[in-house]
Coordinates of C-alpha atoms and ligand atoms in Angstrom, one line a residue:
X14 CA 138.9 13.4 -76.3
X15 CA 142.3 15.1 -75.2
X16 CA 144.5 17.5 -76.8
X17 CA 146.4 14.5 -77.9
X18 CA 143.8 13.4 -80.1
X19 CA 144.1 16.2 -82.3
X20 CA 147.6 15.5 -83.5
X21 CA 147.6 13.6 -86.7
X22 CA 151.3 12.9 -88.0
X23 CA 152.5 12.0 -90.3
X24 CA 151.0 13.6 -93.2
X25 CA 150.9 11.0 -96.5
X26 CA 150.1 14.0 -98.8
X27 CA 151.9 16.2 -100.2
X28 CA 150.1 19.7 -101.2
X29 CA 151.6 21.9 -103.3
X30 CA 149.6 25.6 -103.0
X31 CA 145.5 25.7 -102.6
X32 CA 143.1 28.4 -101.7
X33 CA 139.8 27.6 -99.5
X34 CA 137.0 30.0 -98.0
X35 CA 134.7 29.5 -95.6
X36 CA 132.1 31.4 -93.8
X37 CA 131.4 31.7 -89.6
X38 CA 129.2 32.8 -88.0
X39 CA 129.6 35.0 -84.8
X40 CA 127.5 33.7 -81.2
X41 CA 126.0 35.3 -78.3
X42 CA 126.1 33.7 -75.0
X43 CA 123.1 32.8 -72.6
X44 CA 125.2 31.6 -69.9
X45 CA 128.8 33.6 -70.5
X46 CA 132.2 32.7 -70.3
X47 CA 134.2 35.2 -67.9
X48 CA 137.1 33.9 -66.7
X49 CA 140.0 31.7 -68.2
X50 CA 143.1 29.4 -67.2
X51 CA 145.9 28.8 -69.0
X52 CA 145.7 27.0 -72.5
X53 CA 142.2 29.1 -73.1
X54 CA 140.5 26.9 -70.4
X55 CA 137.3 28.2 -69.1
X56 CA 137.0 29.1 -65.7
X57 CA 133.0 27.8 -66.4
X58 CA 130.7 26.5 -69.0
X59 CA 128.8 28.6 -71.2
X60 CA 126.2 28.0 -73.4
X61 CA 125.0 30.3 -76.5
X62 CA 123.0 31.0 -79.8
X63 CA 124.7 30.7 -82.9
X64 CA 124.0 33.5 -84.9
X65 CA 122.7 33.8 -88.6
X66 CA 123.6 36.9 -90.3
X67 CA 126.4 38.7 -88.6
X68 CA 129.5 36.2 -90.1
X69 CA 132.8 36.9 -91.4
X70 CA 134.5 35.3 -94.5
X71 CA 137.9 34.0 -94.9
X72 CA 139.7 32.9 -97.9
X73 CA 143.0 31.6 -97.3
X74 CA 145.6 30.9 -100.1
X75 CA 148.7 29.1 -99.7
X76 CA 151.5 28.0 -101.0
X77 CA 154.9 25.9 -100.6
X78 CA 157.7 27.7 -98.9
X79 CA 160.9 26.0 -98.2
X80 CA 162.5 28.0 -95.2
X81 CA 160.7 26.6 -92.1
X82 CA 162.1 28.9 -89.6
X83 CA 158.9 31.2 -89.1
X84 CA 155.2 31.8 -89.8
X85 CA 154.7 33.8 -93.2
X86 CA 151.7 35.0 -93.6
X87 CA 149.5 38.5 -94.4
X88 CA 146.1 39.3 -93.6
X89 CA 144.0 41.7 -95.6
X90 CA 140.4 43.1 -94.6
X91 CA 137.9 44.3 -97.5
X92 CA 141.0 44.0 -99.4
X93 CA 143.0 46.2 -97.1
X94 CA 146.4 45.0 -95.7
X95 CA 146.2 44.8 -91.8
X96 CA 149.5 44.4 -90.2
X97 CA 147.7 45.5 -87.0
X98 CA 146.0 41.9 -87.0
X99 CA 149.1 39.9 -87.1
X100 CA 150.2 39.9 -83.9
X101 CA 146.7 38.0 -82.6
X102 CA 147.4 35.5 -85.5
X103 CA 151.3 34.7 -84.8
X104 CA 149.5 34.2 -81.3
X105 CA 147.8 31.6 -82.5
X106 CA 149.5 30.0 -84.7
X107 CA 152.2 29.5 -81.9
X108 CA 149.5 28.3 -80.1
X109 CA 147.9 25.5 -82.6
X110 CA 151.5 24.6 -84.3
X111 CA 151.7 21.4 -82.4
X112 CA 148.5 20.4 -83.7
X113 CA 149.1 21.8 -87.8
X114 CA 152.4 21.2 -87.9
X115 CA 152.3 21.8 -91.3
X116 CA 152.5 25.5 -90.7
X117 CA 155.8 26.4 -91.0
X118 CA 155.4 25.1 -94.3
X119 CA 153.2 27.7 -96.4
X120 CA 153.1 31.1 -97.4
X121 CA 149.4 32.1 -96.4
X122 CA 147.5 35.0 -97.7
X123 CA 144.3 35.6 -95.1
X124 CA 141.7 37.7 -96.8
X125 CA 139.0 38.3 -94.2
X126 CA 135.7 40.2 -94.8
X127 CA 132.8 40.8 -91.9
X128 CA 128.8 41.1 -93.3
X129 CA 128.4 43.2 -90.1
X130 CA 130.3 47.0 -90.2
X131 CA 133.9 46.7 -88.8
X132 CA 133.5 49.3 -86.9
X133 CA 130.1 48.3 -85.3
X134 CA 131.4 47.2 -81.8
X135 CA 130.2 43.8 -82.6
X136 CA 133.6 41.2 -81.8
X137 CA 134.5 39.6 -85.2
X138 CA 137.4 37.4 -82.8
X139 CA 134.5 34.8 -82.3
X140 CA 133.5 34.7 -86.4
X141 CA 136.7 35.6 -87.7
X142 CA 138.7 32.9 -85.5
X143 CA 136.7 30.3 -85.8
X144 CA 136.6 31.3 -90.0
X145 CA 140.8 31.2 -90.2
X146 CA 140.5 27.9 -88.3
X147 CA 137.9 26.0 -90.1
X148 CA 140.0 26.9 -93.3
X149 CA 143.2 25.5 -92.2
X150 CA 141.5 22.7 -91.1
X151 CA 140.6 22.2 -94.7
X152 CA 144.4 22.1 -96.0
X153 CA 144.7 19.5 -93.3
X154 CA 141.9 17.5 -94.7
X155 CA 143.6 17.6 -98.1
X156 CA 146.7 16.7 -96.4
X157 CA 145.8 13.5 -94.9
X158 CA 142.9 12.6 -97.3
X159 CA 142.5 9.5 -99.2
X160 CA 145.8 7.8 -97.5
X161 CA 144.5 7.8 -93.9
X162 CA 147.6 7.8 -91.1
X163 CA 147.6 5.1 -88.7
X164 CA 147.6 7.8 -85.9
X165 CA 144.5 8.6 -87.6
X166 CA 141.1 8.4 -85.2
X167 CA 138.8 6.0 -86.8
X168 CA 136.2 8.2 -87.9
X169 CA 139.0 9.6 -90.2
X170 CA 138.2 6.1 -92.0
X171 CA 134.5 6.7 -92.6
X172 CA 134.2 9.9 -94.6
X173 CA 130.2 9.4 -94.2
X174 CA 129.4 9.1 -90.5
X175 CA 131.2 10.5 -87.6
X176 CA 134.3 12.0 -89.9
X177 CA 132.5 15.5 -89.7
X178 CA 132.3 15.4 -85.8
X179 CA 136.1 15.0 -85.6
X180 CA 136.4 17.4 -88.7
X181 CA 134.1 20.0 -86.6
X182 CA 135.5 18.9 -83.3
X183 CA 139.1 19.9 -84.2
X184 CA 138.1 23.3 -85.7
X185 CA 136.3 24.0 -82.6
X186 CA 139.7 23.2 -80.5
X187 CA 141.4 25.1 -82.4
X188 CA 139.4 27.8 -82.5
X189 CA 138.9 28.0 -79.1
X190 CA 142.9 28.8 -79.1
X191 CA 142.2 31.7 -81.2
X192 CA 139.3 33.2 -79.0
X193 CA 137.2 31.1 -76.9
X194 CA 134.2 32.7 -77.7
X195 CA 134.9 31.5 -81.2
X196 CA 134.8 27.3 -80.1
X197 CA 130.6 28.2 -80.0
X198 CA 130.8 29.3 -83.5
X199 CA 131.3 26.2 -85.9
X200 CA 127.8 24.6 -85.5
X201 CA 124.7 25.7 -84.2
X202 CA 122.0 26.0 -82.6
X203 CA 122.7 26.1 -79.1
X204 CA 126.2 25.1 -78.3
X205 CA 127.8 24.2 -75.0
X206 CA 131.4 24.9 -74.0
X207 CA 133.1 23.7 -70.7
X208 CA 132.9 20.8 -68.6
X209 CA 130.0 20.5 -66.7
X210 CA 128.2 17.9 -64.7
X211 CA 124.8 18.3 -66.2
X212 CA 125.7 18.4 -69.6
X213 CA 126.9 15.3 -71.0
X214 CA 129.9 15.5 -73.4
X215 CA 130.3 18.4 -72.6
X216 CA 134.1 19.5 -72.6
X217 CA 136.6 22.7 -71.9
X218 CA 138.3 21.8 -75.0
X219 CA 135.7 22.5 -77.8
X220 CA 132.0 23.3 -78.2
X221 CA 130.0 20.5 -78.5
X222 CA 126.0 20.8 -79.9
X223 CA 123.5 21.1 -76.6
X224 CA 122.7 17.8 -76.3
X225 CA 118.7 17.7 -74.9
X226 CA 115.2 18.5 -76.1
X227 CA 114.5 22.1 -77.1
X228 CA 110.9 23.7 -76.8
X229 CA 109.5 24.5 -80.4
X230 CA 109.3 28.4 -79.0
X231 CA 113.5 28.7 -79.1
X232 CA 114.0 28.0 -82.6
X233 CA 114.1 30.5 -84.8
X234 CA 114.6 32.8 -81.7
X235 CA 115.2 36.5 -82.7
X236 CA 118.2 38.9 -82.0
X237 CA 118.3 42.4 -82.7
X238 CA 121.4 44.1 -81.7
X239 CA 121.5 47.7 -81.2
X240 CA 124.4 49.2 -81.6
X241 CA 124.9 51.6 -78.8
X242 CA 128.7 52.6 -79.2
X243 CA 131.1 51.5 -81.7
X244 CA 134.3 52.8 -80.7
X245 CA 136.8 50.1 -79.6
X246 CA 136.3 49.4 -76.2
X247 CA 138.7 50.4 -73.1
X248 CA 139.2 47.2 -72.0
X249 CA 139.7 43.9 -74.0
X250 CA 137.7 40.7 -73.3
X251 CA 141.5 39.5 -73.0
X252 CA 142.1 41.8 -70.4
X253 CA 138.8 41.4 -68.2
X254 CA 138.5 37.1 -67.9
X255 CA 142.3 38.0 -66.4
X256 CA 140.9 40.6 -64.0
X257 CA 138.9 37.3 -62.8
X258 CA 142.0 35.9 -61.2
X259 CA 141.4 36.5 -57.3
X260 CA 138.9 38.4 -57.7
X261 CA 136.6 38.8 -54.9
X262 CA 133.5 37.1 -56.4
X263 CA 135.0 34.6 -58.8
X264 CA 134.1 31.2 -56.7
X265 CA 130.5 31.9 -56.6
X266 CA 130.2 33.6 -60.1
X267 CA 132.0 30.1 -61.6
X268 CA 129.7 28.1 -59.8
X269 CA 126.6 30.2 -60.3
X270 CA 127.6 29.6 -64.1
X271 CA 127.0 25.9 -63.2
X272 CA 124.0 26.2 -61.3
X273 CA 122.4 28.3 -64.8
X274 CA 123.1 25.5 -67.2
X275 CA 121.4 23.2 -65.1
X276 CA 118.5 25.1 -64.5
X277 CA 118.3 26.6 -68.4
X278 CA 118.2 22.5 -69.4
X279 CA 114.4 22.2 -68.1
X280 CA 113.7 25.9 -69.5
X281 CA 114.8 24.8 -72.8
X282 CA 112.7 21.8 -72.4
X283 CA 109.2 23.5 -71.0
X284 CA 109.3 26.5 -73.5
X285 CA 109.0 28.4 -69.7
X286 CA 110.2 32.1 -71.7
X287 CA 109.6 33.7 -68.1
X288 CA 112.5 31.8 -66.4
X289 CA 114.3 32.2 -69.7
X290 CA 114.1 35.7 -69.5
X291 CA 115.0 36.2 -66.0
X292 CA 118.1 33.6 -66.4
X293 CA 119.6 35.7 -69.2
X294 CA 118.9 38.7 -68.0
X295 CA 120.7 37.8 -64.4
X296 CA 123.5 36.6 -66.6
X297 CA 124.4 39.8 -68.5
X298 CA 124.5 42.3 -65.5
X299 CA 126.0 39.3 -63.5
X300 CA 128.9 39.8 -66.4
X301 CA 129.2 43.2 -66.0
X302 CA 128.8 43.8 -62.3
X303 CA 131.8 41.3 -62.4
X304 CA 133.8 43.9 -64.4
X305 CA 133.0 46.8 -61.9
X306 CA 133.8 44.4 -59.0
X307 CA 137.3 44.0 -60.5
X308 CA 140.4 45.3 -59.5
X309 CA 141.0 47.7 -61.0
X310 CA 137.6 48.2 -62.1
X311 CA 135.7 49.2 -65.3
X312 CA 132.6 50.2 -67.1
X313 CA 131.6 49.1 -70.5
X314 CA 127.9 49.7 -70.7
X315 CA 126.9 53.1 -71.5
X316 CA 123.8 55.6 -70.3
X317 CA 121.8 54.7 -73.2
X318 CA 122.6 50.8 -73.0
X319 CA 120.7 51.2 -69.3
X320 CA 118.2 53.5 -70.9
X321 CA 117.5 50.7 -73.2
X322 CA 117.2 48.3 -70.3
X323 CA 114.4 50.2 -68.6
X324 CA 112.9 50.8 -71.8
X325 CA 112.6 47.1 -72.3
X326 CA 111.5 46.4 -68.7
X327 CA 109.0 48.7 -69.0
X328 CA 107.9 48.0 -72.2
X329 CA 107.8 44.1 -71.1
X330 CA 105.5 44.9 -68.3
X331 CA 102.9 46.8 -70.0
X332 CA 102.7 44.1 -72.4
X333 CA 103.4 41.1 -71.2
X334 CA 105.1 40.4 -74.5
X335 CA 108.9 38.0 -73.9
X336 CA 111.3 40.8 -75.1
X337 CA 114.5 40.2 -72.9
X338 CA 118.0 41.6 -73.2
X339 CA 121.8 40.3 -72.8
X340 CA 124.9 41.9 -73.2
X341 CA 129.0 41.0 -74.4
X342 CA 131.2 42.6 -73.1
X343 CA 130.4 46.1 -74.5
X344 CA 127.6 48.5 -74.6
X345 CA 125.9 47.3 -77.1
X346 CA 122.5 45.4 -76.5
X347 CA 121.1 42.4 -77.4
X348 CA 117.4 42.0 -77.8
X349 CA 115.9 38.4 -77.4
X350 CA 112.5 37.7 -78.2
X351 CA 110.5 34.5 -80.0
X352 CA 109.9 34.8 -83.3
X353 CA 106.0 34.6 -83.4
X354 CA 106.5 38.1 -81.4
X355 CA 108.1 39.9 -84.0
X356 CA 106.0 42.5 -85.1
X357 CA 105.0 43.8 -82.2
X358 CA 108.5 44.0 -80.8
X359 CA 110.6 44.8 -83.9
X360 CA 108.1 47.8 -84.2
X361 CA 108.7 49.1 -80.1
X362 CA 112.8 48.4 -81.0
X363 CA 112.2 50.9 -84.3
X364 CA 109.9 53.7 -82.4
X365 CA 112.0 53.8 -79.2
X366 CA 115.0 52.3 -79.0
X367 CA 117.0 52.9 -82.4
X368 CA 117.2 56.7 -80.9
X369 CA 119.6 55.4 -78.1
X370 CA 121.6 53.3 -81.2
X371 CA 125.0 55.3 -82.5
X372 CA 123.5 56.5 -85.9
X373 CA 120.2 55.0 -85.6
X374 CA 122.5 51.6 -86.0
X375 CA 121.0 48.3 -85.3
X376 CA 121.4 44.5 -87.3
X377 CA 118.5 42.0 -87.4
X378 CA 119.4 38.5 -87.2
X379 CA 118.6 35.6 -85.0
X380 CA 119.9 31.9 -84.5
X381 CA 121.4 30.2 -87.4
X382 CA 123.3 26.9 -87.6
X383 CA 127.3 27.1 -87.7
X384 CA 129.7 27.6 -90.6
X385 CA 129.8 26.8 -94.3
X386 CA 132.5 26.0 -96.5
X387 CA 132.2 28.1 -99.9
X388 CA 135.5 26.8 -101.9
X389 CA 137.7 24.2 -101.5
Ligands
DP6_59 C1 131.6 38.4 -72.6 O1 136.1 34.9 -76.4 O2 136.3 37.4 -76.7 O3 131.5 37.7 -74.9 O4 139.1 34.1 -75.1 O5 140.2 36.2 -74.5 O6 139.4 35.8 -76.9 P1 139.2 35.5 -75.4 O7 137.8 36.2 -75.0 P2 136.4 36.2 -75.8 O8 135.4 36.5 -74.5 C2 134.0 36.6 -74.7 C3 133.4 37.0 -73.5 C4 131.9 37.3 -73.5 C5 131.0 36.1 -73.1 C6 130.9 35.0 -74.0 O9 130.9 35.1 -75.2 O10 130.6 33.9 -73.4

C-alpha cells in the first residue's frame, strides 16, 4: 500500500448530517517508537499491547455546511467545551484533508470522553486519535457505500472479506497522522508499526496485526499501571522524538529497535518470559536514557517510579515470579506480568507499591483487541 491508496474520489453519495461513536482503546509499547521524520514516519518499528480498559469514546455529529473555506468544528470533553484541543485537531485535519476531502464540507461536533481519569498522566493522543479517526472513517464509508468508485480498491467491492482490512488499514493511516502512537490502537493484540525486515507486512504507514505464532502465556497478559505523577509533563512526546534529530545515539538506538523485534519474534513464539522480561525492560530505560542523552536534556521518571523499579527487581528475585516493568514517556509505570500470576503479584503491587502511586492511584487492565464501533 502507498499513501495513494488511501484516496478515494469521487464520492457517489451524498450525506446530508449523521452522528457515529466509536470506542479505542489506548496501547503500550514493547519495542517503542522514539524518533520521527516528516509525514509521522518512524525513525524505527515498534511493536505493542493493545490495551482493554483504559479507552476513550468519541461521538462525532455532523452536518452540511456550504462555505468550504475552513475546518468547523468543536470538541467537548465530559461535556465540557475544550478550545484548548483544537489546535492538535486543525493539525490533523490539515494533515488527512487530501485523504477525507470531504472535510471542508461538515460542521462537526467532537464529544470525547476517557474511562481512565483525564488527569491521570496516562496519554489519551493514542485512544482519543485513533477514536476521532475511526469515526470519520465511518462518514466516509457512508459516503462511498453501496455505489463503489472505480478508484475504489477491490476489497471496497466485497463488504464480507478483506473490506474491513482496508476499512482498519485506512483508520490506522490516518491515525497515525494524528499521533503515531495511536496507528497501534485500532486492532489488537499485538500490533506492529514500521517497516522492518523481519516482520512481514509490516509498514511505516499503519499498524498492521503481528503476524507470527504467539506462546499461550502472552494472551491475556496483565498491565497494572501505577500512576506515579499526574501533572502534565515538561516535555511533550512531540517535543522529545524531535530531540532524536542528531542526537548522539540515534543510529544505534534505531537499529537496536530492529535488532528487538527480531529477537522478541522467537520470545513470542517459545513463551521464554525471562528474555521477555529483560527485552522490555532494556527498552524502557533505553527510552528514557535517550531523553537524558538529549540536547537539551530531560527527566521524566520520578524518585518513586525508580523506587518502584527496585521494588520490582527485588521483589522478582526473591520470588522468581515474571513481574516486569515498562515505561511511556512519563513517570508513570507499567507493570507486566502473565495472567496465571495474578494473585500473587496484584497483592505485592497493593501492599508495596500503591504507596509510591499519586493518591494511592493505579488502573488494572491488560491486553484487549482494538476498537469498537457503538453507533452508526
Ligand atoms: C514513548 O505517539 O505520543 O509512548 O507521534 O508525536 O504524537 P506523536 O508521539 P506519540 O509518542 C509515543 C512515544 C512512546 C513510545 C510508544 O508508544 O511507542
Amino acid at each position: 500500500m502507498t499513501e495513494q491508496d488511501f484516496i478515494l474520489l469521487p464520492y457517489p453519495n451524498t450525506l446530508e448530517s449523521g452522528k457515529i461513536t466509536w470506542e479505542s482503546p489506548s496501547n503500550i509499547a514493547l519495542v517503542k517508537y522514539w524518533g520521527k521524520k516528516k509525514d509521522q514516519i518512524p525513525e524505527n518499528p515498534s511493536i505493542s499491547f493493545t490495551l482493554s480498559n483504559c479507552k476513550t469514546i468519541t461521538t462525532l455529529t455532523f452536518s452540511k455546511k456550504k462555505d468550504t473555506s475552513n475546518f468547523e468544528f468543536d470538541v467537548y470533553l465530559d461535556g465540557e467545551k475544550k478550545d484548548d484541543f483544537k489546535p492538535k485537531i486543525q493539525t490533523f485535519f490539515e494533515r488527512i484533508e487530501v485523504y477525507l476531502p470531504f472535510l471542508r464540507n461538515y460542521k462537526f461536533k467532537i464529544e470525547t470522553k476517557n474511562t481512565f481519569p483525564h488527569s491521570s498522566g496516562i496519554a489519551s493522543s493514542a485512544s482519543g486519535m485513533s477514536a476521532l479517526a475511526l469515526c470519520l472513517m465511518s462518514v466516509e464509508k457512508q459516503l462511498i457505500e453501496k455505489v463503489v468508485p472505480s478508484s475504489a480498491p477491490d476489497c471496497y467491492r466485497d463488504e464480507t472479506s478483506s473490506s474491513n482490512e482496508y476499512f482498519n488499514q485506512k483508520a490506522s493511516f490516518l491515525a497515525r497522522l494524528g499521533s503515531g502512537s495511536a496507528c497501534r490502537s485500532i486492532e489488537g493484540d499485538l500490533i506492529v508499526w514500521g517497516k522492518t525486515n523481519s516482520i512481514e507486512g509490516s509498514s511505516n504507514l499503519f499498524g498492521v496485526k503481528y503476524p507470527y505464532k504467539i506462546h499461550d502465556v502472552f494472551k491475556a497478559y496483565q498491565d497494572t499501571i501505577l500512576l506515579v505523577d499526574k501533572g502534565k509533563k515538561q516535555v511533550s512526546s512531540t517535543v522529545g522524538h524531535n530531540l532524536m534529530h542528531n542526537h548522539t545515539y540515534a543510529k544505534n538506538r534505531f537499529q537496536q529497535a530492529h535488532d528487538n523485534l527480531e529477537k522478541l519474534k522467537t520470545i513470542l513464539e517459545s513463551g521464554d518470559l525471562d528474555g521477555f522480561i529483560a527485552l522490555i525492560e532494556s527498552e524502557a530505560l533505553t527510552l528514557h536514557a535517550m531523553m537524558m542523552a538529549s540536547m537539551p536534556y530531560f527527566i521524566l521518571m520520578k524518585p518513586n517510579t525508580l523506587e518502584i523499579i527496585n521494588k520490582i527487581w527485588k521483589f522478582r528475585q526473591e520470588t522468581g515470579l515474571h513481574i516486569s516493568f515498562t515505561l511511556d514517556a512519563g513517570a508513570n509505570v507499567h507493570v507486566l506480568y502473565p495472567k496465571n500470576e495474578t494473585s500473587e503479584i496484584l497483592e505485592f503491587i497493593k501492599n508495596e507499591l500503591v504507596a509510591q502511586c499519586q493518591n494511592g492511584h493505579y488502573i488494572c487492565d491488560q491486553i484487549g483487541f482494538g476498537a469498537r464501533l457503538i453507533k452508526n
